[in-house]
Each structure stands twice: as structure tokens, then as C-alpha cells.
Amino acid sequence: MKHSRRDFLKKVGLGASALALSSLTGYTGCNRNKSLPNIILILTDDQGYHDLGCFGAEDFKTPNIDRLAREGMRFTDFHVSQAVCSASRAALMTGCYSERISLQGALMPWSALGLNPEEETIADILKRKNYKTGIFGKWHLGHHKKFLPLQQGFDEYLGLPYSNDMWPVDYDGTPVSAENYKIQYPPLPLIQNNDPVDTIKNLKDQAALTTRYTEAAVDFIKRNRKDPFFLYVPHSMPHVPLGVSEKFRGKSKQGLYGDVIMEIDWSVGEIVKTLEKYQLVDHTLIIFTSDNGPWLNFGNHAGCAEPLREGKGTIFEGGPRVPCVMKWEGHIPENTVCEKLTSTIDLLPTLAEITGAGLPKKTIDGVSILPLMLGDKQAEPRREFYYYYDAGLCAVRRDDWKLQFLHRTRSYSGVEPGKDGYPGEYNYLEVGQELYNLRQDIRETSDLSAKYPEIVKELEKLGELARQKLGDQITGVVGSEIRQPGRLGLEDNPRVDHLAKGKRVTIASPYHPKYTGGGDTALTDGIRGTWNFNDGAWQGFEYSHLEAIIDLEKEQKINQITVGFLENQGSWIFTPQKVEYFISIDGHDYKKVFEKSYTIEPKNNVKVKDISIGLDDQKARYIKVLAENQQVCPDWHVGKGGRTWLFVDEIIVK
């Protein structure tokens, strides 16, 4: 029966979805052994859209993944939620835009945040159907125990808690000196379940990661072959620093990057061989994709996003659009291509429908793409998509139309890329409102906004809807539907009463529109910031200094002035290099009551630093605070020469 159904599906092609849908009835509500499909999700790190043979790569071969494509389906319009590690993975696991669950960017080894354990992951919902769940690879959704995979629905875990470049090792593989910004990183741990079991010390250790993950994944299949299982293999590669075992070193024409991709392809082959050995192939859905596009400033150690524009860290298609291949024998038609808009946030609801596990209790953003997987040409489960980066709404899409909003972005154009493991510089672009038709202009080169103003208006409405729901730091809109991340330490924004609470503040240099802290009263609203600079309480100043004057409305005795600053060097947020406090009776003549300069040294922790001065009942009506921004990242920092941030949460007067 298996072969006759496959032959029939091949003959009728994409019109066979009704038959395939009816065949799924045995996958819902059953305890199994072979009623529920096994699910294998393989995720690479920073692999470009072009970096598979079936997507056009020529200088290295990926026969095992190409075989999945021949026996299954390629998705050519498949997107991640954000083109950066933690945000992308949080969305994949929860079926939510990362803005909804408040995880942005890439979490650092000193981050106090993680995926909130109250969110339901793919692993969580599959546990309802008694799936065995395992993850072998990079997690990057919080390295503290309360955020690790075993607290997020997984039974087993082996891998790195964050990116493999977050270690005190230089680009050439040698330990860093005290002057190098990487000295702030702790040793890179390999974690098994909840505890470190090894340390990744050098490039040789990095070269063994793909094999270690693969062996653990194969062992997981062997041990759980009689039960339905969910196997998640998020490879650390091809994120830099690249590492490949001797069995693949020097095998590709492209060099080390190609060698790494070939070893990942080998890993896929080992997993498929194991399925074949235990006769599990026709009971297993395999999904292969990447967490975002290539990190192009690493040159020959980065991938390729052709024919797309830009790469990782941007919202041009080369950042969030990634290769995706799925195989599910007897259900997904062989050797087919889906050109419809799809996303990683759609995987959770799709798997929920396939298994009958049900959706999470809280709102999600994904939709089931099962009809597309089964070959229904008429299905359009997703017509719209929001392009966020770092909580800023940078673009929206409906069908083939993509409207970009005003924003500043990194760019890889016009700069020389790095080489042999060393990065090049970034360029930065100020992007205007631009309209693209992605069907006709996949490279995003022709702005059609002047030609189609009615489409611009429609997409502007879609953007406003996104802002109202999920917020937008670029325009200062706070979304009504966002949820809190998991936090270590301060769980909520502390409240504080003081003499300046609710009083008018005059600021000389404008705060950044992405980090308003709630607007003009942010520094006297009585709400303290947490360790999360995206918590809505912090007012951010990029490059500029802080000069704020508070009118207490009447002369009164002052005993203390305290100002809260955030330090998170990994996010380019530094405490001030100089702070001064002044008091005045009339608002014209000011008396300096405090002045202190601070030396900026490498630190790998995140903290809220309160700078206070006692005044012994001095009388004043006006308080002035001056805080000097570091302005430029020091030589030892990864952002050497880049603009720094000053984050302030409250000026407390008692």
C-alpha cells in the first residue's frame, strides 16, 4: 500500500491533498505505536538561502538534504521571525513573533533573561501526546537552569547554551589577552540536561560538535524507536568560528565553510540511515531549515543568500528568508516546490494539527501550513508577515508586496568582508519607506511606492495593526498583546515613590525613539528598570549625553538624589563616564553638589547601577542631572568605534 499511495501522489501531484488529508485521521488522538508520526527538526545556524545543492550551491555537495528535497518538498518563501539567533529560536519554539514573547536579539552569557517557562513550546504540546523529546545542539533561549530545555518540555539535552563564538578565544583560536573584548566571556560550556559536562576550549573542540550532536541524535532515535518522538537538532554550525572534523576537512571547493555544510549534510544522512535501519522512514516527518541568513562580513567563512539582498541582522530578504526542506513519506508529494509565504512560527500549529496535540493556551501568531505540505495548490494559510528587528517594526508584507518603514539597519554592501575567520566592518543604512514586489524583484532593488500609493496605504494599515498588537520601538508604540520574557532576578519593574514622581522633566538631547521609556515623563514615573533593556522602563540615548532638569514645583528640603543607569556592555550599553548633579532655587543659578568620573572596563555582567548623593536637607526646587555618554565603544569591545548607548530609568529625589 505504501508504494501504491506514493505512486498515486506522484501522478496526481499537488491535487492530491484531499486524499492525503483524509489519511491523517489515524494521527489524531491515538497512543500509537505507529499512529503518531515521529518529528525531526534540524536547524542550522547562519546558513544562507543559497547554501544547499537543491537551492543552487555549486562548490560543495549536500546529497542527503537534496535527497530529502527529491522525496519531499522545498519551501522557497520560508521566513524566520527575526534574522538573529535568540529571537529566531524563541519564535520557532513557541509559534509566536518574538516581539509577542519579548525575546530580542541574541542572549549573552551574562543575560538575565530567557524564554519564559510559562510559554508552551513545541516540546510542551507534544508531551500531551506522550512524545519523547530530545534536543542535541545549540539552545540560546537562556542559559540559567530555569530557562534550559528540560524546563521547556524536553526530556533530554546535550549542547551549547548559546552561540559558539561566545568564549574567551580569539578569531585565530588562541586564548585572548586582557585587552581583548572577548575576555569578558566565560568559558564555553557543553551542557547535558541541566549541568555542564565539558568545556569547549579550542577550535579542535569546536570541530567535534557536529559529530557529537549527531551521535547523540542517533542514540536518541535508537532508544525511543518504539515511541513517538520529537528530535530537535539545532546545529552550532555554520556559525563562526567554523569547526569541521577531519573526515570532511578539505572536501569542498569552497573551503572551510563548504566543508562544514558537507558535514551537516552527513549528519542528516546518519539520521536518515537510522530511520531506515529501524523502519521508521514512513512514520517520520523531517524538517530542515536555518535560523537566519548568512553573517556576510565573515567573508569566506560565511554563506551566501543569493539571489536575495543582504544577510543576517537585516530585514532584507537575505536575513529572514531561509532554505527549508520537508519530507514525510506518503503525505508530502515527492519532488515538489511550495512558493507560498510560510514561516517557522507556523511549525508549532502545523505539528499540533498533525498530532492532535492542540494549540497553546496563550495567543500565538503561527498558522497551520499542513494543506501546503500536503500539496494543496489553492491553500493560502499565510498572506501576511511582519518583519521586526530588535522590537522595531521595519517592514510588513501581504502576498508579494513588501513595504519597508523608516529604520536604520546594518548592511554588508560597500564594505570589505573579513577573511579566514576574521570579521569585516559593517556599513549602516538609513532606509526610507520603500515598496517592493518580491515576485518581480526578489533582490529588492526597485522602489515602487510612488507608482502604487494605494498599496502603500493598505500596507501602512497592516503596519499600524502590527504596532498596536506587538508594539514598535521605532515609533514608540507599546503593543497591547506583548508578554513578559523569563527573568532572573527582578521579575517585575519595581515601583518607587519620591519627591520628583510625576513632576515635569525637561531634556536637552532627545531620547531615542526606540527606547522612550514611556515618553517625556519616563524619568519621573516611579517605575524602575530591570536588567532587560527592552522592558519599557528605560530611556535610551544613542551617542548623545543626558541633560535633564526636574521642576519640583516648590522649594523643599532635599536629602538624596539617585539616578539609575543600566550596564550591559554586550548590548553596547555603558554606564556614564561622568555624572554631575546640581540643585537650584530659581532655575537659573545652579549649585553643583556631585561630580564623579568613571573608568570603563570590560565587564561580563548586566546590572542596574544607582549613583547617589546625600544632601543633608539642602533646599531646592530644581534638580539638574548631567551624564556623559561613553559615545564610542572602546578598542577592547567587539563594537570598536561604534556608537554606545546610555540607558536611564528614574531620577529619584528624596
XYZ file of C-alpha atoms in Angstrom:
654
model
C 0.000 0.000 0.000
C 2.815 2.387 0.785
C 4.269 2.268 -2.702
C 0.935 2.457 -4.457
C -0.020 5.596 -2.492
C 3.333 7.212 -3.248
C 2.943 6.417 -6.926
C -0.560 7.862 -6.918
C 0.582 11.042 -5.211
C 3.352 11.453 -7.749
C 0.921 11.033 -10.639
C -1.713 13.463 -9.423
C 0.886 15.806 -7.923
C -0.347 18.816 -5.961
C -4.003 17.951 -6.418
C -3.826 15.045 -4.003
C -4.196 16.990 -0.782
C -7.727 15.819 -0.070
C -6.624 12.182 -0.099
C -3.565 12.996 1.989
C -5.643 14.938 4.492
C -8.032 12.037 4.919
C -5.094 9.720 5.593
C -4.164 11.842 8.613
C -7.169 10.789 10.624
C -5.138 7.986 12.172
C -2.660 10.536 13.523
C -5.052 12.274 15.881
C -5.899 11.162 19.355
C -4.086 7.801 19.231
C -1.500 6.432 21.612
C 0.404 4.796 18.888
C 2.920 2.752 18.214
C 2.863 3.905 14.630
C -0.220 6.097 14.692
C 1.606 9.303 15.586
C 4.474 10.398 13.336
C 7.962 10.948 14.652
C 9.085 14.540 14.112
C 12.679 15.544 13.413
C 13.522 19.236 13.218
C 17.058 20.076 12.076
C 18.120 23.713 12.389
C 21.420 25.165 11.210
C 22.937 28.440 12.396
C 23.594 31.286 9.915
C 23.189 29.104 6.815
C 22.355 31.149 3.732
C 19.392 30.691 1.399
C 21.717 29.513 -1.387
C 23.727 27.074 0.737
C 22.217 23.748 -0.333
C 22.628 21.902 -3.589
C 18.862 21.935 -4.096
C 18.878 25.734 -3.611
C 21.714 26.384 -6.046
C 25.017 25.765 -4.232
C 27.753 24.574 -6.601
C 31.071 24.476 -4.728
C 30.016 21.860 -2.194
C 27.602 18.946 -2.259
C 24.639 18.170 0.001
C 23.378 14.825 -1.355
C 21.432 13.775 1.740
C 19.474 17.016 2.057
C 18.970 17.104 -1.711
C 17.515 13.613 -1.423
C 15.030 14.891 1.163
C 14.026 17.542 -1.368
C 13.594 14.986 -4.165
C 11.494 12.791 -1.913
C 9.658 15.722 -0.369
C 9.128 19.462 -0.763
C 11.262 22.605 -0.972
C 9.827 25.784 0.541
C 11.248 28.800 -1.293
C 9.423 31.590 0.580
C 10.107 30.412 4.145
C 10.921 33.004 6.828
C 12.172 33.230 10.388
C 10.667 35.740 12.811
C 13.913 37.733 13.152
C 17.289 37.334 11.482
C 19.155 36.852 14.748
C 19.704 33.837 16.988
C 17.619 34.016 20.171
C 14.680 35.887 18.674
C 14.509 33.399 15.789
C 14.671 30.341 18.053
C 12.120 31.702 20.507
C 9.659 32.181 17.648
C 10.351 28.714 16.266
C 9.730 27.041 19.613
C 6.550 28.972 20.507
C 4.792 29.797 17.233
C 4.905 33.494 18.179
C 6.611 36.519 16.737
C 9.495 37.102 19.115
C 8.016 40.542 19.928
C 4.961 38.897 21.460
C 7.103 36.971 23.944
C 9.651 39.779 24.398
C 12.840 37.974 23.393
C 15.024 40.078 21.119
C 18.462 39.799 19.603
C 20.985 37.240 20.805
C 21.142 36.493 24.528
C 24.609 36.835 26.008
C 26.337 34.611 28.599
C 25.571 37.272 31.210
C 21.946 37.815 30.185
C 19.389 37.594 32.963
C 16.611 36.731 30.513
C 15.320 33.610 28.824
C 12.268 32.045 27.259
C 9.536 32.312 29.851
C 8.774 28.779 31.112
C 5.098 29.779 31.101
C 5.204 29.812 27.296
C 4.346 26.486 25.653
C 6.951 25.143 23.246
C 6.652 22.535 20.517
C 8.073 20.056 23.017
C 5.484 21.050 25.618
C 2.488 20.461 23.361
C 3.864 17.167 22.018
C 4.296 15.893 25.572
C 0.493 15.938 25.752
C 0.574 13.097 23.202
C 3.268 11.218 25.139
C 6.114 12.093 22.784
C 9.691 11.501 23.873
C 11.501 14.783 23.368
C 15.206 15.469 22.907
C 17.399 18.376 21.834
C 21.024 17.984 20.757
C 22.706 21.228 19.794
C 22.521 24.950 20.444
C 19.694 26.217 22.672
C 20.233 30.004 23.068
C 16.982 30.723 24.904
C 18.522 31.343 28.310
C 21.476 29.604 29.964
C 20.224 29.690 33.551
C 18.672 26.455 34.784
C 15.111 27.823 34.885
C 15.317 28.525 31.125
C 17.106 25.365 29.935
C 15.359 22.761 27.698
C 14.395 20.358 30.491
C 12.259 23.143 31.939
C 10.747 23.822 28.494
C 9.272 20.424 27.603
C 12.336 18.375 26.663
C 13.340 15.081 28.267
C 16.995 15.224 27.222
C 19.524 17.881 26.256
C 23.130 17.948 25.120
C 24.616 21.072 23.629
C 25.807 24.652 23.970
C 23.578 27.092 25.852
C 24.371 29.922 23.391
C 26.475 30.737 20.319
C 29.838 29.068 19.848
C 31.667 32.407 19.449
C 30.750 33.479 22.966
C 34.010 32.327 24.543
C 37.339 33.880 25.636
C 39.122 32.749 22.476
C 40.344 34.963 19.649
C 39.459 34.540 15.980
C 42.657 32.535 15.377
C 41.737 30.021 18.094
C 44.154 31.256 20.764
C 43.160 32.452 24.249
C 42.539 36.188 24.319
C 44.657 38.756 26.073
C 43.357 41.035 28.811
C 42.913 43.875 26.298
C 40.634 41.851 24.005
C 36.887 42.407 24.377
C 36.351 38.621 24.387
C 37.998 38.450 27.811
C 34.547 39.298 29.209
C 33.185 35.916 28.073
C 33.205 32.978 30.500
C 34.424 29.517 29.381
C 32.054 27.935 26.839
C 30.180 25.055 28.498
C 28.740 21.913 26.954
C 25.629 21.103 28.971
C 23.950 17.743 29.424
C 20.421 18.020 30.748
C 20.862 20.745 33.411
C 24.581 20.540 34.152
C 27.865 21.354 32.412
C 29.760 18.189 31.451
C 32.581 19.629 29.346
C 34.190 22.882 28.224
C 34.769 23.879 24.602
C 38.297 25.226 24.886
C 39.664 25.500 21.348
C 38.961 25.059 17.643
C 39.616 21.323 17.877
C 36.753 21.075 20.346
C 34.580 23.121 18.002
C 35.401 20.705 15.168
C 33.862 17.830 17.123
C 30.482 19.481 17.801
C 28.597 18.329 14.696
C 29.685 14.731 15.254
C 28.811 14.849 18.972
C 25.331 16.171 18.254
C 24.803 13.596 15.515
C 25.857 10.658 17.667
C 23.541 11.813 20.446
C 20.656 12.230 17.984
C 21.172 8.745 16.528
C 21.296 7.247 20.016
C 18.072 9.062 20.922
C 16.293 7.520 17.920
C 17.545 4.016 18.825
C 16.369 4.302 22.415
C 12.968 5.781 21.588
C 12.117 3.990 18.344
C 9.092 2.244 19.875
C 7.518 5.530 20.978
C 6.590 8.672 19.073
C 9.484 11.098 19.414
C 10.344 14.716 18.726
C 14.022 15.140 17.901
C 15.352 18.712 17.671
C 18.892 19.072 16.287
C 19.909 22.765 16.267
C 23.496 22.635 14.983
C 26.045 25.168 16.233
C 27.435 25.314 12.705
C 27.960 27.062 10.345
C 28.061 29.923 12.861
C 31.627 31.161 13.258
C 34.092 30.009 14.431
C 33.773 27.236 11.887
C 34.668 23.760 13.008
C 34.712 20.538 10.994
C 36.020 17.054 11.698
C 38.932 15.544 9.798
C 36.584 13.364 7.756
C 35.317 16.472 5.927
C 38.163 18.967 6.196
C 39.301 19.991 2.720
C 36.489 18.146 0.935
C 34.727 21.095 -0.718
C 35.771 23.532 -3.408
C 34.518 26.446 -1.313
C 36.868 25.865 1.595
C 36.123 25.504 5.276
C 32.552 26.808 5.061
C 31.707 24.257 2.379
C 33.364 21.509 4.454
C 31.127 22.423 7.400
C 27.951 22.269 5.313
C 29.015 18.902 3.901
C 29.428 17.565 7.433
C 25.973 18.835 8.372
C 24.667 17.023 5.299
C 26.464 13.882 6.522
C 24.701 14.339 9.861
C 21.329 14.387 8.091
C 22.353 11.211 6.268
C 23.234 9.456 9.541
C 19.832 10.338 10.970
C 18.037 9.068 7.868
C 20.100 5.840 7.881
C 18.998 5.234 11.451
C 15.366 5.738 10.490
C 15.813 3.282 7.634
C 17.515 0.740 9.883
C 14.554 0.696 12.256
C 11.922 1.028 9.504
C 10.785 4.431 10.710
C 11.107 6.434 7.486
C 7.437 6.290 6.517
C 6.418 7.260 10.059
C 8.662 10.323 10.340
C 8.308 13.953 9.300
C 11.734 15.538 8.708
C 12.128 19.328 8.576
C 15.428 21.013 7.680
C 15.918 24.789 7.857
C 18.170 27.582 9.205
C 17.761 30.132 11.990
C 18.593 33.107 9.735
C 20.687 34.142 6.755
C 24.474 34.337 6.459
C 26.787 36.537 8.543
C 28.292 38.074 5.438
C 31.024 40.195 6.998
C 32.936 36.973 7.743
C 33.647 36.645 4.021
C 34.854 33.181 3.035
C 33.695 31.819 6.412
C 30.125 32.936 5.691
C 27.461 31.543 3.417
C 25.557 33.008 0.520
C 22.000 34.353 0.288
C 21.814 34.689 -3.496
C 19.654 35.873 -5.144
C 18.462 37.714 -2.039
C 19.657 41.057 -0.715
C 21.848 41.354 2.408
C 22.008 38.737 5.202
C 21.841 38.146 8.949
C 20.773 41.071 11.090
C 18.715 42.786 8.379
C 15.102 42.593 7.242
C 16.028 42.495 3.572
C 15.155 39.013 2.331
C 18.678 37.646 2.767
C 18.223 37.959 6.530
C 14.900 36.283 7.386
C 14.288 34.131 4.282
C 15.950 30.738 4.717
C 16.065 27.397 2.902
C 13.548 24.815 4.067
C 13.083 21.181 3.049
C 10.459 18.773 4.382
C 9.932 15.069 3.816
C 7.054 12.952 5.086
C 6.674 9.798 3.074
C 3.160 9.138 1.850
C 1.936 12.618 2.782
C 4.181 15.285 1.294
C 4.227 14.855 -2.523
C 7.661 13.964 -3.857
C 9.937 16.407 -5.679
C 7.617 19.387 -5.245
C 8.128 23.066 -4.538
C 5.990 25.362 -2.384
C 6.326 29.031 -3.326
C 3.736 30.269 -0.815
C 4.633 32.501 2.118
C 5.469 30.373 5.174
C 7.419 30.781 8.405
C 8.989 28.959 11.317
C 6.209 30.366 13.520
C 3.848 28.130 11.510
C 5.564 24.903 12.551
C 4.044 24.649 16.033
C 0.400 24.946 14.894
C 1.131 22.602 11.989
C 2.557 19.937 14.280
C -0.333 20.495 16.670
C -2.775 19.740 13.857
C -0.865 16.700 12.647
C -0.664 15.134 16.104
C -3.941 16.384 17.551
C -1.981 17.881 20.437
C -3.926 21.131 20.483
C -2.632 24.685 20.455
C -1.049 26.542 23.384
C -3.455 28.240 25.765
C -1.991 31.675 25.041
C -2.284 33.535 21.741
C 0.208 32.587 19.034
C 0.900 34.066 15.603
C 1.549 30.957 13.529
C -0.952 29.204 11.279
C -1.049 25.588 10.168
C 0.610 25.077 6.788
C -0.424 21.424 6.610
C -2.508 21.944 3.430
C 0.588 23.320 1.692
C 2.681 20.393 2.885
C 0.084 18.014 1.502
C 0.172 19.692 -1.880
C -2.926 21.883 -1.971
C -2.173 24.495 -4.643
C -5.155 26.627 -3.677
C -4.313 26.910 0.009
C -3.062 30.254 1.340
C -2.843 29.865 5.116
C -0.481 32.848 5.417
C -0.790 36.008 3.327
C 0.786 38.489 5.731
C 4.059 38.730 7.597
C 5.660 41.251 9.980
C 9.377 41.994 9.684
C 10.691 43.006 13.098
C 14.229 43.575 14.262
C 15.105 44.351 17.880
C 11.453 45.186 18.679
C 11.269 47.660 15.802
C 8.735 47.108 13.005
C 10.885 47.513 9.912
C 8.542 46.151 7.206
C 5.292 44.333 6.542
C 4.236 42.032 3.762
C 0.991 40.999 2.100
C 1.209 38.453 -0.698
C 4.046 39.570 -2.994
C 4.138 43.161 -1.713
C 6.618 44.248 0.945
C 6.634 47.737 2.440
C 9.694 48.859 4.359
C 9.323 51.555 7.003
C 11.875 54.126 8.091
C 14.633 52.425 10.031
C 18.393 52.175 10.417
C 19.987 48.850 9.561
C 23.341 47.196 9.283
C 24.489 46.458 5.759
C 27.191 44.370 4.142
C 27.328 46.431 0.943
C 30.104 48.886 0.278
C 32.494 47.358 2.842
C 35.242 44.764 2.560
C 34.285 41.444 4.172
C 36.610 39.609 6.523
C 38.609 36.508 5.701
C 39.642 33.192 7.250
C 37.579 33.576 10.413
C 38.088 37.300 10.973
C 35.149 39.703 10.525
C 34.996 42.744 8.297
C 33.304 46.012 9.128
C 29.580 46.742 8.887
C 28.066 49.505 6.856
C 24.872 51.165 8.069
C 21.927 52.370 6.009
C 19.080 54.750 6.729
C 16.212 53.001 4.983
C 13.275 55.072 3.787
C 9.717 53.941 3.128
C 10.083 51.647 0.136
C 7.706 49.267 -1.637
C 8.888 46.103 -3.370
C 7.163 43.399 -5.369
C 9.068 40.285 -4.336
C 7.686 38.158 -7.142
C 9.119 40.503 -9.763
C 12.056 41.907 -7.787
C 13.464 39.369 -5.365
C 16.649 41.448 -4.964
C 14.651 44.415 -3.626
C 16.171 46.990 -5.951
C 13.144 48.874 -7.379
C 11.084 51.042 -5.040
C 7.512 51.113 -6.372
C 5.946 53.269 -3.645
C 5.359 56.247 -5.946
C 3.740 54.046 -8.585
C 1.379 52.179 -6.240
C 0.301 54.602 -3.478
C -2.893 52.609 -2.816
C -0.854 49.513 -1.958
C 1.348 51.620 0.301
C -1.755 52.792 2.174
C -3.016 49.223 2.594
C 0.313 48.056 3.955
C 0.591 51.085 6.231
C -2.699 49.966 7.805
C -1.260 46.481 8.251
C 1.798 48.018 9.900
C -0.366 50.017 12.281
C -2.242 46.846 13.228
C 1.079 45.145 13.966
C 2.185 48.085 16.121
C -0.997 48.093 18.153
C -0.669 44.375 18.885
C 3.075 43.831 19.159
C 4.498 47.334 19.554
C 7.197 49.200 17.688
C 10.200 50.809 19.325
C 10.928 52.855 16.207
C 7.711 54.841 16.603
C 7.436 54.410 20.361
C 4.228 52.350 20.281
C 3.765 49.873 23.129
C 1.893 46.769 21.991
C -1.242 45.666 23.815
C -0.572 41.930 23.395
C 3.068 41.507 24.346
C 4.012 39.119 27.143
C 6.948 39.204 29.511
C 10.123 37.155 28.993
C 11.520 34.903 31.660
C 13.723 36.884 34.050
C 16.371 36.027 36.563
C 16.375 38.398 39.483
C 13.899 41.254 39.209
C 10.701 39.720 37.874
C 8.763 42.967 37.584
C 9.593 46.637 37.255
C 9.876 47.893 40.873
C 7.861 50.967 41.838
C 9.270 53.788 43.920
C 7.701 56.885 45.493
C 9.763 60.061 45.745
C 9.528 63.841 45.588
C 10.054 64.065 41.810
C 7.491 61.417 40.906
C 5.066 62.812 38.335
C 6.947 66.107 38.016
C 7.837 67.753 34.714
C 11.194 66.879 33.135
C 12.994 68.939 30.503
C 15.590 67.045 28.469
C 18.181 68.860 26.354
C 19.021 65.976 23.987
C 16.133 63.858 22.696
C 15.917 60.250 23.739
C 15.951 57.616 21.036
C 12.501 56.814 19.563
C 13.152 53.071 20.013
C 13.701 53.434 23.776
C 11.313 56.073 25.084
C 10.720 54.535 28.499
C 7.102 55.639 28.132
C 7.674 59.197 26.927
C 8.526 62.570 28.414
C 7.726 61.558 31.997
C 9.774 58.337 31.929
C 12.451 59.657 34.290
C 9.908 60.617 36.970
C 7.157 57.998 36.532
C 8.154 55.983 39.607
C 8.919 52.848 37.562
C 12.369 51.305 37.833
C 14.018 49.375 35.014
C 15.010 45.711 35.242
C 18.030 44.013 33.718
C 16.118 43.826 30.442
C 16.672 46.987 28.400
C 13.557 46.098 26.388
C 11.281 46.131 29.435
C 9.797 49.521 28.511
C 11.080 51.421 31.543
C 14.454 52.526 30.173
C 15.012 55.739 28.262
C 17.841 55.278 25.799
C 20.301 57.818 24.414
C 22.434 56.693 21.481
C 25.736 58.592 21.294
C 24.207 61.674 22.965
C 24.531 62.764 26.594
C 21.795 63.178 29.179
C 20.900 66.636 30.488
C 17.660 66.633 32.449
C 16.051 69.309 34.637
C 13.204 68.495 37.030
C 10.869 71.143 38.459
C 9.664 70.008 41.893
C 7.053 72.836 41.716
C 8.042 74.265 45.083
C 11.123 74.773 47.195
C 11.690 71.943 49.644
C 14.372 70.116 51.606
C 16.379 67.544 49.635
C 18.240 64.685 51.308
C 19.173 62.441 48.400
C 19.389 62.270 44.607
C 19.711 58.863 42.949
C 19.788 58.090 39.233
C 19.566 54.557 37.838
C 21.738 53.587 34.871
C 21.951 50.267 33.050
C 25.200 48.500 32.208
C 25.042 45.803 29.517
C 28.265 46.030 27.544
C 27.315 43.094 25.339
C 24.461 45.243 24.010
C 26.695 48.346 23.761
C 25.074 49.922 26.834
C 27.614 51.549 29.159
C 27.317 53.428 32.430
C 28.245 57.130 32.118
C 31.862 58.158 32.031
C 30.960 61.218 34.103
C 27.949 62.187 36.257
C 27.093 65.599 37.760
C 24.137 66.669 39.938
C 23.041 70.287 40.505
C 20.338 71.975 42.587
C 18.713 75.412 42.233
C 16.122 77.578 43.930
C 15.146 79.725 40.930
C 16.074 77.549 37.948
C 18.801 79.971 36.817
C 21.629 79.742 39.310
C 22.655 76.096 39.891
C 24.930 74.730 42.596
C 26.920 71.594 41.786
C 26.501 69.044 44.563
C 28.047 65.962 42.959
C 30.647 65.137 40.307
C 32.326 61.819 39.604
C 34.103 60.240 36.631
C 34.089 56.511 35.929
C 36.609 54.302 34.172
C 35.010 51.961 31.648
C 36.455 48.464 31.973
C 35.354 45.132 30.424
C 32.520 43.528 32.390
C 30.503 40.457 31.512
C 27.559 41.048 33.830
C 24.339 43.014 33.429
C 23.375 45.301 36.280
C 21.411 48.356 37.268
C 23.786 50.891 38.776
C 22.345 53.525 41.119
C 24.515 56.636 41.504
C 23.511 58.526 44.664
C 24.454 61.614 46.657
C 23.314 62.617 50.164
C 22.444 66.318 50.659
C 21.535 66.813 54.352
C 18.317 68.842 53.971
C 19.566 71.299 51.364
C 16.767 73.400 49.894
C 15.949 73.279 46.183
C 13.123 73.452 43.665
C 15.054 72.408 40.555
C 17.276 69.352 40.062
C 19.673 69.077 37.124
C 21.369 65.827 36.088
C 24.226 65.631 33.572
C 25.503 62.221 32.442
C 28.179 61.866 29.770
C 27.733 59.050 27.303
C 30.820 56.992 26.539
C 29.787 57.701 22.905
C 32.217 55.307 21.190
C 32.904 51.673 22.005
C 36.478 51.269 23.286
C 39.153 49.331 21.419
C 38.665 46.184 23.522
C 34.953 45.961 22.676
C 33.508 43.989 19.762
C 31.837 47.188 18.561
C 35.109 49.133 18.482
C 34.351 52.609 17.142
C 30.588 52.079 17.151
C 28.097 54.292 18.947
C 27.358 53.463 22.568
C 24.112 53.765 24.489
C 23.243 55.457 27.767
C 20.146 53.979 29.453
C 18.418 55.841 32.312
C 15.314 54.710 34.199
C 14.498 57.120 37.045
C 15.739 60.271 38.749
C 14.792 59.692 42.388
C 14.645 62.680 44.721
C 14.086 62.212 48.420
